[in-house]
Coordinates of C-alpha atoms in Angstrom, one line a residue:
X27 CA -84.2 126.2 75.4
X28 CA -86.9 124.7 73.1
X29 CA -87.1 128.0 71.2
X30 CA -83.4 128.0 70.6
X31 CA -83.4 124.4 69.1
X32 CA -86.4 125.5 66.9
X33 CA -84.4 128.4 65.5
X34 CA -81.3 126.3 64.9
X35 CA -83.4 123.7 63.0
X36 CA -84.9 126.4 60.7
X37 CA -81.6 127.9 60.0
X38 CA -80.1 124.4 59.0
X39 CA -83.0 123.8 56.7
X40 CA -82.7 127.1 55.0
X41 CA -79.0 126.5 54.5
X42 CA -79.4 123.1 53.2
X43 CA -82.0 124.2 50.7
X44 CA -79.9 127.1 49.6
X45 CA -76.9 124.8 49.0
X46 CA -78.9 122.3 47.0
X47 CA -80.2 125.2 44.8
X48 CA -76.7 126.5 44.3
X49 CA -75.3 123.2 43.5
X50 CA -78.0 122.6 40.8
X51 CA -77.4 126.0 39.3
X52 CA -73.6 125.2 39.3
X53 CA -74.0 121.9 37.6
X54 CA -76.4 123.2 35.1
X55 CA -74.0 126.1 34.2
X56 CA -71.4 123.6 33.3
X57 CA -73.5 120.9 31.4
X58 CA -72.1 120.4 27.7
X59 CA -74.2 122.3 25.2
X60 CA -74.0 122.0 21.4
X61 CA -71.3 124.0 20.0
X62 CA -72.0 126.6 17.4
X63 CA -70.3 124.5 14.7
X64 CA -72.7 121.6 15.6
X65 CA -75.7 123.7 15.1
X66 CA -74.5 125.3 11.8
X67 CA -76.1 124.1 8.6
X68 CA -74.0 123.4 5.5
X69 CA -74.5 125.6 2.6
X70 CA -73.7 124.7 -1.1
X71 CA -71.1 127.5 -1.1
X72 CA -69.3 126.1 2.1
X73 CA -65.9 124.4 1.9
X74 CA -67.3 121.1 3.2
X75 CA -70.0 120.9 0.5
X76 CA -67.7 122.0 -2.3
X77 CA -65.0 119.5 -1.2
X78 CA -67.3 116.6 -1.0
X79 CA -69.0 117.5 -4.4
X80 CA -65.6 117.8 -6.1
X81 CA -64.4 114.4 -4.6
X82 CA -67.7 112.7 -5.6
X83 CA -67.3 113.8 -9.2
X84 CA -63.8 112.7 -9.6
X85 CA -64.3 109.3 -7.9
X86 CA -67.7 108.5 -9.3
X87 CA -69.6 108.7 -6.0
X88 CA -73.3 109.7 -5.8
X89 CA -74.6 111.6 -2.8
X90 CA -78.3 111.7 -1.7
X91 CA -78.3 115.5 -2.0
X92 CA -76.3 116.2 -5.0
X93 CA -79.1 116.5 -7.5
X94 CA -81.8 119.2 -7.7
X95 CA -80.9 120.5 -4.2
X96 CA -78.3 123.2 -5.0
X97 CA -80.0 126.1 -3.0
X98 CA -81.0 124.0 0.1
X99 CA -79.1 124.2 3.3
X100 CA -78.2 120.9 4.9
X101 CA -78.1 119.8 8.5
X102 CA -74.9 118.2 9.7
X103 CA -76.6 114.8 9.8
X104 CA -77.9 115.2 6.2
X105 CA -74.4 116.1 5.1
X106 CA -73.0 113.1 7.1
X107 CA -75.3 110.8 5.1
X108 CA -73.6 112.1 2.0
X109 CA -70.2 111.4 3.5
X110 CA -71.3 107.8 4.6
X111 CA -72.7 107.0 1.1
X112 CA -69.1 107.7 -0.3
X113 CA -67.1 105.8 2.2
X114 CA -66.6 102.8 -0.1
X115 CA -65.7 104.7 -3.1
X116 CA -63.3 107.2 -1.6
X117 CA -61.6 104.7 0.7
X118 CA -59.0 104.0 -2.0
X119 CA -57.9 107.7 -2.7
X120 CA -54.2 107.7 -3.7
X121 CA -53.9 111.6 -4.5
X122 CA -52.3 113.2 -1.4
X123 CA -54.4 116.4 -1.5
X124 CA -57.7 114.5 -1.9
X125 CA -56.7 112.2 0.8
X126 CA -56.0 115.0 3.2
X127 CA -59.3 116.7 2.3
X128 CA -61.2 113.5 2.7
X129 CA -59.6 112.8 6.1
X130 CA -60.5 116.3 7.4
X131 CA -64.1 115.8 6.3
X132 CA -64.3 112.6 8.3
X133 CA -62.7 114.2 11.4
X134 CA -64.9 117.2 11.4
X135 CA -68.2 115.0 11.1
X136 CA -66.9 112.2 13.3
X137 CA -69.7 112.5 15.9
X138 CA -72.4 112.4 13.2
X139 CA -70.9 109.6 11.4
X140 CA -70.7 107.6 14.7
X141 CA -74.3 108.3 15.6
X142 CA -75.4 107.3 12.1
X143 CA -73.7 103.9 12.4
X144 CA -75.4 103.4 15.8
X145 CA -78.8 104.1 14.4
X146 CA -78.3 101.8 11.5
X147 CA -77.2 99.1 13.7
X148 CA -80.4 99.6 15.8
X149 CA -82.6 99.6 12.7
X150 CA -81.1 96.3 11.4
X151 CA -81.6 94.6 14.8
X152 CA -85.2 95.7 14.9
X153 CA -85.8 94.5 11.3
X154 CA -84.3 91.2 12.1
X155 CA -86.5 90.8 15.1
X156 CA -89.6 91.7 13.2
X157 CA -88.8 89.3 10.4
X158 CA -88.1 86.4 12.8
X159 CA -91.0 87.0 15.2
X160 CA -93.9 88.4 13.2
X161 CA -95.7 86.7 10.4
X162 CA -99.3 86.9 9.3
X163 CA -101.1 84.6 7.0
X164 CA -100.9 85.8 3.3
X165 CA -102.6 84.6 0.2
X166 CA -101.5 85.2 -3.3
X167 CA -103.6 84.8 -6.4
X168 CA -101.7 83.8 -9.7
X169 CA -103.0 82.8 -13.0
X170 CA -102.0 81.3 -16.3
X171 CA -103.5 80.9 -19.8
X172 CA -102.1 78.6 -22.6
X173 CA -103.1 78.9 -26.1
X174 CA -102.2 76.0 -28.6
X175 CA -102.1 76.1 -32.3
X176 CA -101.1 72.6 -33.5
X177 CA -101.0 70.3 -36.5
X178 CA -100.0 66.7 -37.3
X179 CA -98.9 65.2 -40.6
X180 CA -99.1 61.5 -41.4
X181 CA -98.2 59.2 -44.2
X182 CA -101.0 60.5 -46.5
X183 CA -99.8 64.1 -46.0
X184 CA -103.1 65.0 -44.6
X185 CA -103.3 67.6 -41.8
X186 CA -105.8 69.4 -39.8
X187 CA -104.7 72.6 -37.9
X188 CA -106.6 73.0 -34.6
X189 CA -106.4 75.3 -31.6
X190 CA -106.9 74.9 -27.9
X191 CA -106.4 76.4 -24.5
X192 CA -105.8 75.7 -20.7
X193 CA -106.5 78.2 -17.9
X194 CA -105.3 77.9 -14.4
X195 CA -105.9 80.0 -11.2
X196 CA -103.8 79.2 -8.2
X197 CA -104.6 80.4 -4.6
X198 CA -101.3 80.1 -2.6
X199 CA -101.6 80.6 1.1
X200 CA -98.9 80.6 3.8
X201 CA -99.8 80.5 7.4
X202 CA -96.3 80.5 9.1
X203 CA -93.9 81.7 6.3
X204 CA -92.4 78.2 5.8
X205 CA -95.5 76.5 4.6
X206 CA -97.7 76.7 1.4
X207 CA -101.4 75.6 0.8
X208 CA -102.2 75.5 -2.8
X209 CA -105.5 75.3 -4.2
X210 CA -105.7 75.2 -8.2
X211 CA -108.7 75.6 -10.4
X212 CA -108.4 74.6 -14.1
X213 CA -110.3 74.7 -17.3
X214 CA -109.0 73.1 -20.6
X215 CA -109.9 72.1 -24.0
X216 CA -107.0 70.8 -26.1
X217 CA -107.5 68.1 -28.7
X218 CA -106.0 64.7 -28.0
X219 CA -104.0 64.0 -31.1
X220 CA -104.1 60.1 -30.6
X221 CA -107.8 60.3 -31.6
X222 CA -106.6 61.5 -35.0
X223 CA -103.2 59.7 -35.4
X224 CA -104.3 56.5 -33.7
X225 CA -101.3 56.5 -31.3
X226 CA -100.4 57.8 -27.8
X227 CA -96.9 58.6 -29.1
X228 CA -98.4 61.9 -30.6
X229 CA -99.8 63.5 -27.4
X230 CA -99.1 67.0 -26.6
X231 CA -97.8 68.3 -23.3
X232 CA -101.3 69.4 -22.4
X233 CA -104.4 67.9 -23.8
X234 CA -107.9 66.8 -22.8
X235 CA -111.1 68.7 -22.1
X236 CA -113.0 69.7 -18.9
X237 CA -116.2 69.9 -20.9
X238 CA -116.6 73.6 -20.3
X239 CA -116.4 73.1 -16.5
X240 CA -113.9 74.5 -14.1
X241 CA -112.3 71.6 -12.2
X242 CA -110.7 71.6 -8.8
X243 CA -107.4 70.4 -10.1
X244 CA -105.2 70.4 -6.9
X245 CA -105.4 70.8 -3.2
X246 CA -102.0 70.2 -1.5
X247 CA -100.3 71.5 1.6
X248 CA -96.3 71.7 2.1
X249 CA -94.8 72.5 5.3
X250 CA -91.4 71.9 7.2
X251 CA -91.8 70.4 10.6
X252 CA -88.0 70.2 11.1
X253 CA -85.1 71.9 9.4
X254 CA -84.3 70.0 6.2
X255 CA -87.6 68.1 6.2
X256 CA -90.5 68.9 3.9
X257 CA -93.8 67.1 4.1
X258 CA -96.2 67.1 1.1
X259 CA -99.9 66.3 1.8
X260 CA -102.7 66.5 -0.6
X261 CA -106.2 65.4 -1.3
X262 CA -106.5 66.1 -5.0
X263 CA -104.0 66.5 -7.9
X264 CA -100.9 65.3 -6.2
X265 CA -98.6 63.2 -8.5
X266 CA -95.5 61.3 -8.2
X267 CA -93.6 64.1 -9.7
X268 CA -94.7 66.4 -6.8
X269 CA -92.8 64.1 -4.4
X270 CA -89.9 62.9 -6.6
X271 CA -87.5 65.3 -8.2
X272 CA -87.7 65.7 -12.0
X273 CA -84.3 66.7 -13.3
X274 CA -85.4 67.3 -16.9
X275 CA -85.3 71.1 -17.6
X276 CA -88.3 70.6 -20.0
X277 CA -90.6 69.1 -17.4
X278 CA -93.1 72.0 -17.2
X279 CA -96.3 71.4 -19.0
X280 CA -96.5 75.1 -19.8
X281 CA -92.9 76.1 -20.6
X282 CA -91.1 72.8 -21.2
X283 CA -91.4 70.1 -23.9
X284 CA -94.3 70.4 -26.4
X285 CA -94.8 66.6 -26.3
X286 CA -96.1 64.5 -23.3
X287 CA -93.3 62.1 -23.5
X288 CA -90.5 64.7 -23.5
X289 CA -91.4 66.0 -20.0
X290 CA -90.3 63.1 -17.7
X291 CA -89.8 59.4 -17.3
X292 CA -93.5 58.0 -17.5
X293 CA -92.6 54.8 -15.7
X294 CA -91.5 56.2 -12.4
X295 CA -92.9 59.6 -12.5
X296 CA -96.4 59.0 -13.7
X297 CA -98.9 56.5 -12.4
X298 CA -101.7 56.3 -9.8
X299 CA -102.1 59.5 -7.8
X300 CA -104.4 62.2 -6.6
X301 CA -104.3 62.0 -2.8
X302 CA -101.4 61.0 -0.4
X303 CA -98.5 62.1 1.5
X304 CA -94.8 62.5 0.8
X305 CA -91.6 63.4 2.7
X306 CA -88.5 65.2 1.3
X307 CA -85.5 64.9 3.5
X308 CA -82.1 66.6 3.1
X309 CA -79.0 64.9 4.2
X310 CA -76.3 67.7 4.1
X311 CA -76.2 70.0 1.0
X312 CA -75.7 67.3 -1.7
X313 CA -77.9 64.3 -0.7
X314 CA -81.6 64.1 -0.7
X315 CA -84.1 61.4 -0.1
X316 CA -87.8 61.4 -1.1
X317 CA -90.6 59.0 -0.4
X318 CA -94.4 58.9 -0.5
X319 CA -97.6 57.0 -1.0
X320 CA -100.5 58.0 -3.2
X321 CA -103.9 56.6 -4.0
X322 CA -106.1 57.2 -7.0
X323 CA -108.7 59.5 -5.4
X324 CA -111.0 59.4 -8.5
X325 CA -111.1 55.6 -8.6
X326 CA -111.6 54.8 -4.9
X327 CA -115.2 53.7 -5.3
X328 CA -114.8 51.6 -8.3
X329 CA -111.7 49.5 -7.5
X330 CA -112.5 45.9 -6.7
X331 CA -109.1 44.5 -5.5
X332 CA -108.1 44.4 -1.9
X333 CA -104.9 46.2 -2.6
X334 CA -104.3 49.9 -1.7
X335 CA -106.2 52.1 0.7
X336 CA -109.9 52.0 0.1
X337 CA -109.2 49.2 -2.6
X338 CA -107.9 51.9 -4.9
X339 CA -105.1 52.0 -7.4
X340 CA -101.9 53.2 -5.6
X341 CA -98.3 54.2 -6.0
X342 CA -95.3 54.1 -3.6
X343 CA -92.1 56.0 -4.5
X344 CA -88.6 56.1 -3.0
X345 CA -86.0 58.3 -4.6
X346 CA -82.3 59.2 -3.9
X347 CA -80.9 62.4 -5.3
X348 CA -77.2 63.2 -5.3
X349 CA -75.5 66.4 -6.4
X350 CA -71.7 65.7 -6.5
X351 CA -71.2 69.2 -7.8
X352 CA -73.5 72.2 -8.1
X353 CA -73.6 71.7 -11.8
X354 CA -74.4 68.0 -11.7
X355 CA -77.4 66.1 -10.4
X356 CA -78.3 62.4 -10.4
X357 CA -81.5 60.8 -9.2
X358 CA -82.3 57.0 -8.7
X359 CA -85.9 56.5 -8.4
X360 CA -88.0 53.4 -7.5
X361 CA -91.8 53.1 -7.6
X362 CA -94.3 50.3 -7.1
X363 CA -97.6 50.8 -8.7
X364 CA -100.8 48.9 -8.5
X365 CA -103.6 49.6 -10.8
X366 CA -107.0 48.1 -10.4
X367 CA -109.2 46.5 -13.1
X368 CA -110.4 48.9 -15.8
X369 CA -108.0 51.6 -14.4
X370 CA -104.7 50.2 -15.9
X371 CA -102.5 53.0 -17.4
X372 CA -99.0 52.1 -16.5
X373 CA -97.2 54.8 -18.5
X374 CA -99.7 57.5 -17.9
X375 CA -101.0 57.5 -21.5
X376 CA -97.5 57.8 -23.0
X377 CA -95.8 55.4 -25.4
X378 CA -97.1 52.5 -27.3
X379 CA -100.6 51.3 -26.4
X380 CA -99.5 47.9 -25.2
X381 CA -97.0 49.4 -22.7
X382 CA -99.9 51.1 -20.9
X383 CA -102.1 47.9 -20.8
X384 CA -99.7 44.9 -21.1
X385 CA -102.5 42.6 -19.8
X386 CA -105.6 44.4 -21.2
X387 CA -107.7 45.7 -18.4
X388 CA -106.7 43.1 -15.8
X389 CA -105.5 44.5 -12.5
X390 CA -101.6 45.0 -12.8
X391 CA -98.6 45.7 -10.6
X392 CA -95.4 47.3 -11.8
X393 CA -92.0 47.7 -10.3
X394 CA -90.2 50.6 -11.9
X395 CA -86.7 51.8 -11.7
X396 CA -85.1 54.8 -13.4
X397 CA -81.8 56.8 -13.5
X398 CA -82.0 60.5 -14.3
X399 CA -79.1 62.8 -14.8
X400 CA -78.7 66.6 -15.7
X401 CA -75.3 68.3 -16.2
X402 CA -74.9 72.1 -16.5
X403 CA -71.8 71.9 -18.9
X404 CA -71.8 75.8 -19.1
X405 CA -74.1 78.7 -18.7
X406 CA -75.1 78.0 -22.4
X407 CA -75.6 74.3 -22.4
X408 CA -77.2 71.6 -20.3
X409 CA -77.0 67.8 -21.1
X410 CA -79.2 65.3 -19.4
X411 CA -81.7 62.4 -19.8
X412 CA -83.1 59.3 -18.2
X413 CA -83.4 55.5 -18.5
X414 CA -86.5 53.7 -17.2
X415 CA -87.0 50.0 -16.6
X416 CA -90.5 48.5 -15.7
X417 CA -91.3 44.9 -14.7
X418 CA -95.1 44.5 -14.9
X419 CA -97.2 41.5 -13.4
X420 CA -100.6 40.5 -14.2
X421 CA -102.8 40.3 -11.0
X422 CA -106.0 39.2 -12.3
X423 CA -107.1 36.5 -14.8
X424 CA -103.6 35.1 -15.2
X425 CA -100.0 35.6 -14.0
X426 CA -98.2 36.9 -17.1
X427 CA -95.2 39.3 -16.9
X428 CA -93.8 41.9 -19.2
X429 CA -90.7 44.2 -19.4
X430 CA -91.1 47.8 -20.6
X431 CA -88.2 50.1 -21.5
X432 CA -88.0 53.8 -22.3
X433 CA -85.4 56.6 -22.2
X434 CA -84.4 60.0 -23.5
X435 CA -81.5 62.3 -24.0
X436 CA -81.9 66.0 -23.5
X437 CA -80.0 69.1 -24.6
X438 CA -81.0 72.5 -23.3
X439 CA -79.6 75.9 -24.5
X440 CA -80.4 78.6 -21.9
X441 CA -80.4 82.2 -23.1
X442 CA -80.1 81.1 -26.7
X443 CA -80.4 84.2 -28.9
X444 CA -81.5 86.5 -26.1
X445 CA -81.6 86.4 -22.3
X446 CA -84.5 84.4 -20.9
X447 CA -85.0 82.5 -24.2
X448 CA -84.2 78.7 -24.3
X449 CA -83.8 76.1 -27.0
X450 CA -84.1 72.5 -26.6
X451 CA -83.5 69.1 -28.3
X452 CA -85.0 65.8 -27.1
X453 CA -84.1 62.4 -28.6
X454 CA -85.7 59.3 -27.0
X455 CA -87.3 55.9 -27.1
X456 CA -90.9 56.1 -25.7
X457 CA -92.2 53.2 -23.6
X458 CA -92.4 49.9 -25.5
X459 CA -92.5 46.3 -24.5
X460 CA -89.1 44.6 -24.8
X461 CA -90.3 41.3 -23.4
X462 CA -93.6 39.6 -22.7
X463 CA -94.9 36.1 -22.0
X464 CA -97.2 36.6 -25.0
X465 CA -94.6 37.3 -27.7
X466 CA -97.1 38.8 -30.1
X467 CA -97.1 41.9 -27.9
X468 CA -93.5 42.6 -28.1
X469 CA -92.8 45.7 -30.1
X470 CA -91.8 44.8 -33.8
X471 CA -89.8 48.0 -34.1
X472 CA -88.4 50.5 -31.7
X473 CA -90.2 53.8 -31.7
X474 CA -87.9 56.9 -31.9
X475 CA -88.9 60.3 -30.5
X476 CA -87.1 63.4 -32.0
X477 CA -88.1 66.8 -30.8
X478 CA -86.9 70.5 -31.2
X479 CA -88.4 73.6 -29.4
X480 CA -87.5 77.2 -28.9
X481 CA -89.0 79.1 -26.0
X482 CA -89.1 82.9 -26.6
X483 CA -89.6 85.1 -23.5
X484 CA -91.2 88.5 -24.6
X485 CA -91.4 89.6 -21.0
X486 CA -92.1 88.3 -17.5
X487 CA -95.7 87.7 -18.5
X488 CA -95.7 86.4 -22.1
X489 CA -93.8 83.4 -23.6
X490 CA -94.1 81.8 -27.0
X491 CA -92.8 78.3 -27.6
X492 CA -92.8 77.0 -31.2
X493 CA -91.7 73.4 -31.6
X494 CA -91.9 70.2 -33.6
X495 CA -91.5 66.5 -32.9
X496 CA -91.3 63.4 -35.2
X497 CA -92.3 59.8 -34.3
X498 CA -90.4 57.2 -36.2
X499 CA -91.8 53.8 -36.2
X500 CA -95.1 54.6 -34.4
X501 CA -97.6 51.9 -33.5
X502 CA -100.0 52.8 -36.3
X503 CA -101.3 50.7 -39.0
X504 CA -98.9 51.7 -41.7
X505 CA -96.0 52.6 -39.2
X506 CA -95.2 55.8 -41.3
X507 CA -93.4 58.6 -39.6
X508 CA -95.5 61.1 -37.9
X509 CA -94.8 65.0 -37.7
X510 CA -96.5 67.1 -35.0
X511 CA -96.0 70.8 -34.8
X512 CA -97.2 73.2 -32.2
X513 CA -97.1 76.9 -31.2
X514 CA -97.7 77.4 -27.5
X515 CA -98.3 80.8 -26.0
X516 CA -98.4 81.5 -22.3
X517 CA -99.8 84.4 -20.4
X518 CA -99.1 84.8 -16.7
X519 CA -100.6 87.1 -14.3

């Protein structure tokens, strides 16, 4: 009996294995295999190739294999790429014969087109994941060299042409993609025209000397802790204009106005600075608020008053920027500035001398208020300007007060003469004392600043800006009109 059961078991196993093998062979025999037409390559003499080439020529469509490959056979996927590149141009065919030929091509290559779309979608998803999830710290080195050729002409028609230069090297580093660490090295030697003319009204956009040494001009770090919030933090070279917005299109020292005054309102956007922190906050797409606190990092040790961090000169800024339209921007700015004894320079070395030191070298505070505007009237014209009001108060050796005013009207002409070029006109009143407890310090006549410039962009790396400005009623001994001309050349790399 046991032998019989053993024999039956063996027969069952053999039958089962045989059935499985048969089923596998049967299934394999009926698996879909590529058809001959799917394996066939496309020759330049085939109907498909000739039809697509004819349609592409008539409907101005370029295919990736149409040039220099007339003898090469194409796979169906390569040919499908050519079809896909012409989908947009050939979608509007109105000729009935062309339409029928185009529809037949799409039907014949429908599987390949579908697989191409799937692969493209997968690649786009992968790229999006890489961009959002992967970032490595990157550093970028940029540089800039300015050359100046300038001259001033006074009442006696005497002039002395001089040249100068400024070099900058910036190390820009990003750790997370949305942040920026800037380290700037600078070297400069540009004559200060006030030493020749006797007035600060004649200063160029860049002047001064580093005595042949390379200076650490700026260390600043910008990052976004939240969406719509930017934090500016620096230990050197940070100014009020780095926190507050400057709406003037000629604000750049290297490609903007050729004069110092023509770059921005000196009352609210110059002052004590160097180290500090600022916050820039967006409220929607059209309202922005900026605020910050800066200290004079160079004068910390010498300040004697108990105001400001480390007894240094200091500045506080609050600014509201509104863009009612994309072409129109307005900014209302308030700053409170304290400057310690022997460090007083309220207008940042711009304007009439007394407006910078209304109480000599005594410690001074100033409350400044300004309104800026810039309107892009058209693609060829921008109109803007500012008005600045300063109330200064003596904080040492007395309690005198003074009122200082300044303002300007600007006209910018983008792409004037050629794309990338820009013309400009600046007409303004530099800082002057309008009221003072000591009436002898009130300006006897109002200084007028008139400037014209034309920036020529030779290419992305080279710009040349010739310009001239006149100072009417300067605070010089004879008060005669001053003329200052300059040719500034910028090389970027």
